[in-house]
CSV table of C-alpha atoms and ligand atoms in Angstrom, one decimal:
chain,number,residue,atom,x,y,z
Z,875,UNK,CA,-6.0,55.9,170.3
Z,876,UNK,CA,-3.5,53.3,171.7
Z,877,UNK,CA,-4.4,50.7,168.4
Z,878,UNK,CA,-3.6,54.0,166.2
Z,879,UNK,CA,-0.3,54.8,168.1
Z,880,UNK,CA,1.0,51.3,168.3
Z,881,UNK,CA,0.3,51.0,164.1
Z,882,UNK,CA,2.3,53.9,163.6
Z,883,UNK,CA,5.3,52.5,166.0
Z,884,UNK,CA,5.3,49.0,164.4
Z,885,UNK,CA,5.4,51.0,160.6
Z,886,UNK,CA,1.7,51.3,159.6
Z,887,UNK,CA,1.7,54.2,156.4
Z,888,UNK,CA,-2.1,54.1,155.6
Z,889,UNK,CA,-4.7,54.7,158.3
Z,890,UNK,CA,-8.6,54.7,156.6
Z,891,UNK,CA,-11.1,56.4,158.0
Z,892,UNK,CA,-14.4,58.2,156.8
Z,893,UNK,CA,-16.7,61.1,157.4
Z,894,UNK,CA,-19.1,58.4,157.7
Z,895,UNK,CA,-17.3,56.9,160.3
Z,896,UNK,CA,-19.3,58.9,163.5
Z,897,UNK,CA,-19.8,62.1,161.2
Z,898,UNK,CA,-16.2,62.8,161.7
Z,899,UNK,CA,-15.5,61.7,165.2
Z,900,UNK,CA,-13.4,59.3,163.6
Z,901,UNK,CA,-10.9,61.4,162.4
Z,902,UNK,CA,-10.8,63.8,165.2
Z,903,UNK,CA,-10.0,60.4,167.3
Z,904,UNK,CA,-7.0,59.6,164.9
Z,905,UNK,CA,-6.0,63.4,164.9
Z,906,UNK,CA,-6.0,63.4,168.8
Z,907,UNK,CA,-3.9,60.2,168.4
Z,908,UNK,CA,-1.5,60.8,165.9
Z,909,UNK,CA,-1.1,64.6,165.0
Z,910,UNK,CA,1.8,66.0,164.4
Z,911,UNK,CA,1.6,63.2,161.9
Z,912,UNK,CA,5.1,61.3,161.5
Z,913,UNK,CA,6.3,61.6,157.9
Z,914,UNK,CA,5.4,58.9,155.4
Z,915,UNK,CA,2.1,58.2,157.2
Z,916,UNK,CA,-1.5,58.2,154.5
Z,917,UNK,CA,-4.8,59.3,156.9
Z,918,UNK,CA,-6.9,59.0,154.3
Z,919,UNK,CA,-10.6,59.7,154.4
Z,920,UNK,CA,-13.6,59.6,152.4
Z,921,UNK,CA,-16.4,61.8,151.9
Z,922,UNK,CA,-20.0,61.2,150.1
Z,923,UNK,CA,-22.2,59.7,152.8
Z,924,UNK,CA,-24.4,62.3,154.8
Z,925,UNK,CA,-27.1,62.7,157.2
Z,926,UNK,CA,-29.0,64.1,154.5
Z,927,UNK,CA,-32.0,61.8,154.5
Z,928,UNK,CA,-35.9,62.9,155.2
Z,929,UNK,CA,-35.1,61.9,159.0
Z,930,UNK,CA,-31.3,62.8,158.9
Z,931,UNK,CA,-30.8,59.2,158.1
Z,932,UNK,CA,-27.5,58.6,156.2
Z,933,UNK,CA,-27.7,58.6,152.7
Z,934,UNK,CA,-25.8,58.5,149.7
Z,935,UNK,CA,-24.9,62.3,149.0
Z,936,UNK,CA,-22.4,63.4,145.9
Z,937,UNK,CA,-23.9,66.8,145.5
Z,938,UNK,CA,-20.8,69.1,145.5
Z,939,UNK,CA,-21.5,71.5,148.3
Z,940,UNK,CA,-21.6,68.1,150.8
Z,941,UNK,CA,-18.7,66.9,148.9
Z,942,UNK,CA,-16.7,70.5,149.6
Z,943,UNK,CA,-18.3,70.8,153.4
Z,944,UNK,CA,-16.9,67.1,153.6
Z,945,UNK,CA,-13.8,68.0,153.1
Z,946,UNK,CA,-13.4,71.4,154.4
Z,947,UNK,CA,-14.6,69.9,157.8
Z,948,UNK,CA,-11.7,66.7,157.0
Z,949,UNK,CA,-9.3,69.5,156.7
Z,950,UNK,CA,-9.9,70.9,160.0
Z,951,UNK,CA,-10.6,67.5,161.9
Z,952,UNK,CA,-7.4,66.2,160.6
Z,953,UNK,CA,-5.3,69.3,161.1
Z,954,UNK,CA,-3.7,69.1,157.7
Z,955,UNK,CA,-3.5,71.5,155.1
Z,956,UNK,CA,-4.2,68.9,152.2
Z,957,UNK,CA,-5.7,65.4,152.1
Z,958,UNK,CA,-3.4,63.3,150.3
Z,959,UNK,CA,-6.2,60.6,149.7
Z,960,UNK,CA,-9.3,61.2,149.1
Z,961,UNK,CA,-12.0,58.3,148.6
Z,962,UNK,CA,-15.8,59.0,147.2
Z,963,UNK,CA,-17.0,56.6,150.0
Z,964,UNK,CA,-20.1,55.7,147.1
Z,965,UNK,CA,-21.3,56.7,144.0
Z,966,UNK,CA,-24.4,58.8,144.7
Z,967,UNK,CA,-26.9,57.6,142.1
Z,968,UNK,CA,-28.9,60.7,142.2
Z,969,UNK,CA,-25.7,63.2,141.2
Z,970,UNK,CA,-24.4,63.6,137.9
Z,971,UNK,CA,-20.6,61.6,138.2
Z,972,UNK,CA,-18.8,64.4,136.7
Z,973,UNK,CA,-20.5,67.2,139.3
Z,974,UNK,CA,-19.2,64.1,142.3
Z,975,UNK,CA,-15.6,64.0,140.8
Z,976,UNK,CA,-15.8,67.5,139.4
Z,977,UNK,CA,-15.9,68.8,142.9
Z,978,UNK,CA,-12.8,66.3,144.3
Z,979,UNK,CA,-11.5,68.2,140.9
Z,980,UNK,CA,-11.6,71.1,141.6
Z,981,UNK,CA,-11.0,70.4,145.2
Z,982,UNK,CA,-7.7,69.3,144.0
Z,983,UNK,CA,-7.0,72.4,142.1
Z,984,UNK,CA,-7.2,74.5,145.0
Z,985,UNK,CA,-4.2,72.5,147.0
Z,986,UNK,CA,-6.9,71.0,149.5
Z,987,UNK,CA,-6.8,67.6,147.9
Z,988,UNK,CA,-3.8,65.2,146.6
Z,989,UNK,CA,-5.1,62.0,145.3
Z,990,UNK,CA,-8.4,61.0,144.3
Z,991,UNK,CA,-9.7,57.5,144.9
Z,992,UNK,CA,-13.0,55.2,144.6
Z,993,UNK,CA,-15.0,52.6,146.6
Z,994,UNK,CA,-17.7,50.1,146.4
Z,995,UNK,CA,-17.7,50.5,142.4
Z,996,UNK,CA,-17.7,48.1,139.3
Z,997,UNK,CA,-15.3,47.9,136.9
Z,998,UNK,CA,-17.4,50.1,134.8
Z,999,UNK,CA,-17.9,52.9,137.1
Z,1000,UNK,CA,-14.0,52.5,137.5
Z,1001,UNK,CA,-14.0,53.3,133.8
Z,1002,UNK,CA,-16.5,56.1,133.6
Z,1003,UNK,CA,-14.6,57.8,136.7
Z,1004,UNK,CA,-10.7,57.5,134.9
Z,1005,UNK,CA,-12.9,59.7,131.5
Z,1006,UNK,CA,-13.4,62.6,134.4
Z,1007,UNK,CA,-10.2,62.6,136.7
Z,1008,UNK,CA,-7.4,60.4,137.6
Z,1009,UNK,CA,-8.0,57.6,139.8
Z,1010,UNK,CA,-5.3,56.4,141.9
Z,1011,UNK,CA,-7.2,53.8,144.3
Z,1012,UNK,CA,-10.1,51.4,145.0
Z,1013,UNK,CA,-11.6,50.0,148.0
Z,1014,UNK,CA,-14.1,47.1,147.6
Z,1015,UNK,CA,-15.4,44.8,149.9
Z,1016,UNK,CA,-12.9,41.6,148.7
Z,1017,UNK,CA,-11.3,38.5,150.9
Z,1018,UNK,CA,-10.6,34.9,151.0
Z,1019,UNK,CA,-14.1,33.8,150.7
Z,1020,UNK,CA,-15.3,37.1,149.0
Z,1021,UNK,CA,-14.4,37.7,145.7
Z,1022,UNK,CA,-17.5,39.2,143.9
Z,1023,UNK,CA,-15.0,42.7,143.1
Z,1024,UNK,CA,-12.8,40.5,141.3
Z,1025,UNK,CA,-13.2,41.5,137.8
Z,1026,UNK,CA,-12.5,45.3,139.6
Z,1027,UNK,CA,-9.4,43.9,141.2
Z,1028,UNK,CA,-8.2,42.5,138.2
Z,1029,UNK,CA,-9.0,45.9,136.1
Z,1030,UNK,CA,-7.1,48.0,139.0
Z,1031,UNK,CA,-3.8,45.8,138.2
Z,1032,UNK,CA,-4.1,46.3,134.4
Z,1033,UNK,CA,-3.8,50.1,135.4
Z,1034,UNK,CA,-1.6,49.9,138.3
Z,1035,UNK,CA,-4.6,51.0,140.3
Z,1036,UNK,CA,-4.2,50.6,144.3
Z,1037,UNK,CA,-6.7,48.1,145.5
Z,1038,UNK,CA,-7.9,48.5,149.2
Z,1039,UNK,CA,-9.9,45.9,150.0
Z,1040,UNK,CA,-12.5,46.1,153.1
Z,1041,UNK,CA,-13.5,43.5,155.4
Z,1042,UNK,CA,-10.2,41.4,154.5
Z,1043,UNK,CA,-10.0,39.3,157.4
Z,1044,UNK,CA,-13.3,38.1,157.3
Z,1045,UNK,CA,-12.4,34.8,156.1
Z,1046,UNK,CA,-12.6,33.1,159.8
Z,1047,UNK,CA,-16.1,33.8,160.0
Z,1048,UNK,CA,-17.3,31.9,156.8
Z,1049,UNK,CA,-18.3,28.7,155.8
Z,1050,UNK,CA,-14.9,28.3,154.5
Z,1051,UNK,CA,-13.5,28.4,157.7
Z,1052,UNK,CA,-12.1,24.8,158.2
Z,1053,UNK,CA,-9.5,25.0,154.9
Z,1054,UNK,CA,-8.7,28.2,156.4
Z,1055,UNK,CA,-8.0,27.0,159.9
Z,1056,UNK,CA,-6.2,23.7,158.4
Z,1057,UNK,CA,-3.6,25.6,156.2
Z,1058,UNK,CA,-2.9,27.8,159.6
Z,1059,UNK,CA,-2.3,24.6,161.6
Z,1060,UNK,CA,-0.1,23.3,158.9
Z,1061,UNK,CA,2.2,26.9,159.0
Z,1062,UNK,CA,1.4,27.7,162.7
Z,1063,UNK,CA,-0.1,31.1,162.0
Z,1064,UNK,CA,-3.9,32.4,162.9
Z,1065,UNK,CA,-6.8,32.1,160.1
Z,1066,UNK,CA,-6.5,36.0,160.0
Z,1067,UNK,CA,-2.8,35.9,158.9
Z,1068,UNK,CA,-3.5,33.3,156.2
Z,1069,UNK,CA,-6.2,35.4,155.0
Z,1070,UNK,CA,-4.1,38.5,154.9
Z,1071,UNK,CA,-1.0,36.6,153.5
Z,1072,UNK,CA,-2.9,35.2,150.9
Z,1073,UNK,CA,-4.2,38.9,149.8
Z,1074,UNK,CA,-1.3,40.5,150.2
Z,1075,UNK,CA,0.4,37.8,147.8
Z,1076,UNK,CA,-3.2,38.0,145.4
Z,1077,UNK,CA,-1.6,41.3,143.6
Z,1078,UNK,CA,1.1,44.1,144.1
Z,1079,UNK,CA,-1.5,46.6,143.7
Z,1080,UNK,CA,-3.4,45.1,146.7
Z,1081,UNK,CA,-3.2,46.8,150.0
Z,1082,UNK,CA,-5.4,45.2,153.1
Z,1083,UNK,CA,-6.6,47.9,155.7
Z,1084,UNK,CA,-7.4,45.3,158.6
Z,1085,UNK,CA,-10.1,46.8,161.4
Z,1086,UNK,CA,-9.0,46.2,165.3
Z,1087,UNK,CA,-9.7,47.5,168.1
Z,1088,UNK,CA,-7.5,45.7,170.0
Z,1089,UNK,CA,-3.7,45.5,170.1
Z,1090,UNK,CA,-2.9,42.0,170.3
Z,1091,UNK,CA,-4.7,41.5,167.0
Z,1092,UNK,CA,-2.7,44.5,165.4
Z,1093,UNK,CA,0.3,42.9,166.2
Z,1094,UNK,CA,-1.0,39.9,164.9
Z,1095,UNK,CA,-2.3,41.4,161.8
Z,1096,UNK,CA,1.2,42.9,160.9
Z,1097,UNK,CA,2.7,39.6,161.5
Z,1098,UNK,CA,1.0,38.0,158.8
Z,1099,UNK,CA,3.0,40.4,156.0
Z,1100,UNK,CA,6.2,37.6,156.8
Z,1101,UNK,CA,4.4,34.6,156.3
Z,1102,UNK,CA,4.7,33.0,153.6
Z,1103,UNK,CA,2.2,30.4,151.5
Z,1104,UNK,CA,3.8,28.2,149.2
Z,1105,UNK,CA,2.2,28.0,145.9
Z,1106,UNK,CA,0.5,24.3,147.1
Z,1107,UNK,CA,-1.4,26.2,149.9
Z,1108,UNK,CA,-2.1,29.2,147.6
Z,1109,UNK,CA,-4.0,27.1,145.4
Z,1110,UNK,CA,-6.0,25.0,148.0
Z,1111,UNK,CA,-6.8,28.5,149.1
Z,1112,UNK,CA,-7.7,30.3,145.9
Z,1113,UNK,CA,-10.4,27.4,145.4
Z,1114,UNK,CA,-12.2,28.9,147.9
Z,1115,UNK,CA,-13.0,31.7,146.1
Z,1116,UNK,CA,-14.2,29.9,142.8
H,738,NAP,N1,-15.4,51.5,151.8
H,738,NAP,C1,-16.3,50.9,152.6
H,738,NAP,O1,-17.5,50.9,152.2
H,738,NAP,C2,-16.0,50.2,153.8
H,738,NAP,C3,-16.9,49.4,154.5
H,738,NAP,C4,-16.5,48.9,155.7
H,738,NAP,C5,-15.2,49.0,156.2
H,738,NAP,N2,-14.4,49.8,155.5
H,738,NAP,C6,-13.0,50.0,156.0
H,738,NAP,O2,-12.3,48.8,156.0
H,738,NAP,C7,-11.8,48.5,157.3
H,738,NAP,C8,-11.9,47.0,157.6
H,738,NAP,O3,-13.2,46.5,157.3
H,738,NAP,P1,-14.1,45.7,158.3
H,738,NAP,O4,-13.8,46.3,159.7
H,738,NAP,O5,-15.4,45.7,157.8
H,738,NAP,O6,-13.6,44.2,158.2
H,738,NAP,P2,-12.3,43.4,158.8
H,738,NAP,O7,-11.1,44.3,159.0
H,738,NAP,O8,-12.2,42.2,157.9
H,738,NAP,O9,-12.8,42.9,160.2
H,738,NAP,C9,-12.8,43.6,161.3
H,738,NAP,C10,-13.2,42.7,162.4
H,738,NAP,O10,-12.3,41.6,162.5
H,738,NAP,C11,-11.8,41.5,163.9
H,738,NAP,N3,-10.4,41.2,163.8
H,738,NAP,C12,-9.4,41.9,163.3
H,738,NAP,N4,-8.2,41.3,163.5
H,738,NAP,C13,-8.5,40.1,164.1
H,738,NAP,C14,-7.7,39.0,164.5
H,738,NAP,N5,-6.4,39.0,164.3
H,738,NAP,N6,-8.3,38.0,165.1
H,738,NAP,C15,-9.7,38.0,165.3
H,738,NAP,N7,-10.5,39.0,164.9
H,738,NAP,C16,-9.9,40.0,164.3
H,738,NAP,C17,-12.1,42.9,164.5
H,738,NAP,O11,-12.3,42.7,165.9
H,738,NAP,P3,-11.3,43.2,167.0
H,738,NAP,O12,-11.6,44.7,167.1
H,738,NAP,O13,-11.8,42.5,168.2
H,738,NAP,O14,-9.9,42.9,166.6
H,738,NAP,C18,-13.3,43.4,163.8
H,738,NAP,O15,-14.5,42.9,164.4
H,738,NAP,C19,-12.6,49.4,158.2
H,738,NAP,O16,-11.8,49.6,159.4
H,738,NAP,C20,-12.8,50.6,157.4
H,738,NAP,O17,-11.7,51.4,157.4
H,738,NAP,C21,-14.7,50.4,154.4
């Protein structure tokens, strides 16, 4: 609850969270933390995930009445009236797309939802979706070292598609770790701020959503959104992707 509060007072305006995310714990957590919201701040949440399985495992689970239990429950967890944001956390395989995004629809239609967004998807399923409803956002696993989403990066900026890309700061913990470190040295910042520098300077339409649970690396975290890579460092560091 402190990380939350301290985002918000250093200018944070998009908090993720997810159903998923201890069956809505999560955003009761952030609700506790931050509610009354302050204006211009994005919770955004995301539905489709469910303890739904033979066992009550978590599964993948589209089919509308979870979708609209999802989000009625979001509702109250959050204390808003309407979710501005809301991400299908997957694609379920085993629903019909336009019965998953024909709920979020219709969702929408009754004033409970604002924006409708995507994660973990290809560039095709990014497609497929935009034939149903409007898309406003992605959010792909995509860093430094990590650039398997790229093509569905690269078809979010041809639509001016937001891009929120999960597990950004991962870079430190990858083989790719010494050019990292060496071009921090070189500007005095942490591996984590080149990482997060370099994606927020990959695209306009890209927008990190960093994980702490501490405050030090918030702070750190934000700092990175001053630093600034010349293009000579850019390119050492877009090699590692290739
Ligand atoms: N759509 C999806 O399928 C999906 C999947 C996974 C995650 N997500 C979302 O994406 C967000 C981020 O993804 P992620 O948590 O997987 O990856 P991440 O943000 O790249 O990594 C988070 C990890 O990095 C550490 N960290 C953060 N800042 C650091 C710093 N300055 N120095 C050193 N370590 C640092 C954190 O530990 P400390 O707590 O110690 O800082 C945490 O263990 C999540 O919070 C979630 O909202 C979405």
């Amino acid at each position: 609850m402190a990380v939350a509060r301290r985002a918000v007072e250093l200018g944070v305006t998009l908090i993720d969270t997810a159903y998923l995310y201890g069956g809505g714990a999560n955003e009761e957590l952030l609700a506790d933390a931050l509610h009354p919201y302050p204006d211009g701040l994005l919770v955004t949440t995301k539905v489709g995930v469910a303890r739904s399985g033979p066992s009550g495992e978590w599964q993948l689970d589209g089919r509308p009445d979870v979708l609209r239990a999802q989000v009625e429950q979001a509702l109250r967890r959050l204390r808003v009236e309407r979710i501005e944001l809301l991400q299908l956390h997957r694609i379920d395989p085993r629903t019909p797309l336009a019965d998953q995004l024909g709920t979020l629809r219709d969702l929408g239609s009754e004033g409970k939802l604002g924006r409708i967004g995507l994660s973990e998807v290809t560039a095709t399923e990014l497609d497929e979706a935009r034939k149903i409803v409007d898309i406003v956002s992605v959010q792909n696993r995509y860093n430094l070292v990590d650039r398997e989403h790229e093509p569905v990066l690269e078809a979010c900026e041809a639509a001016g598609i937001a891009f929120l890309p999960w597990r950004p700061v991962a870079a430190g913990a990858s083989g790719a770790r010494a050019e990292v470190a060496a071009v921090a040295a070189e500007l005095g910042a942490t591996a984590t701020q080149v990482a997060l520098a370099w994606l927020l300077g990959r695209s306009q339409v890209v927008l990190p959503i960093p994980g702490t649970a501490r405050i030090d690396h918030l702070e750190e975290n934000l700092a990175a959104a001053h630093l600034r890579l010349s293009p000579v460092h850019r390119d050492r560091l877009d090699r590692l992707g290739r």
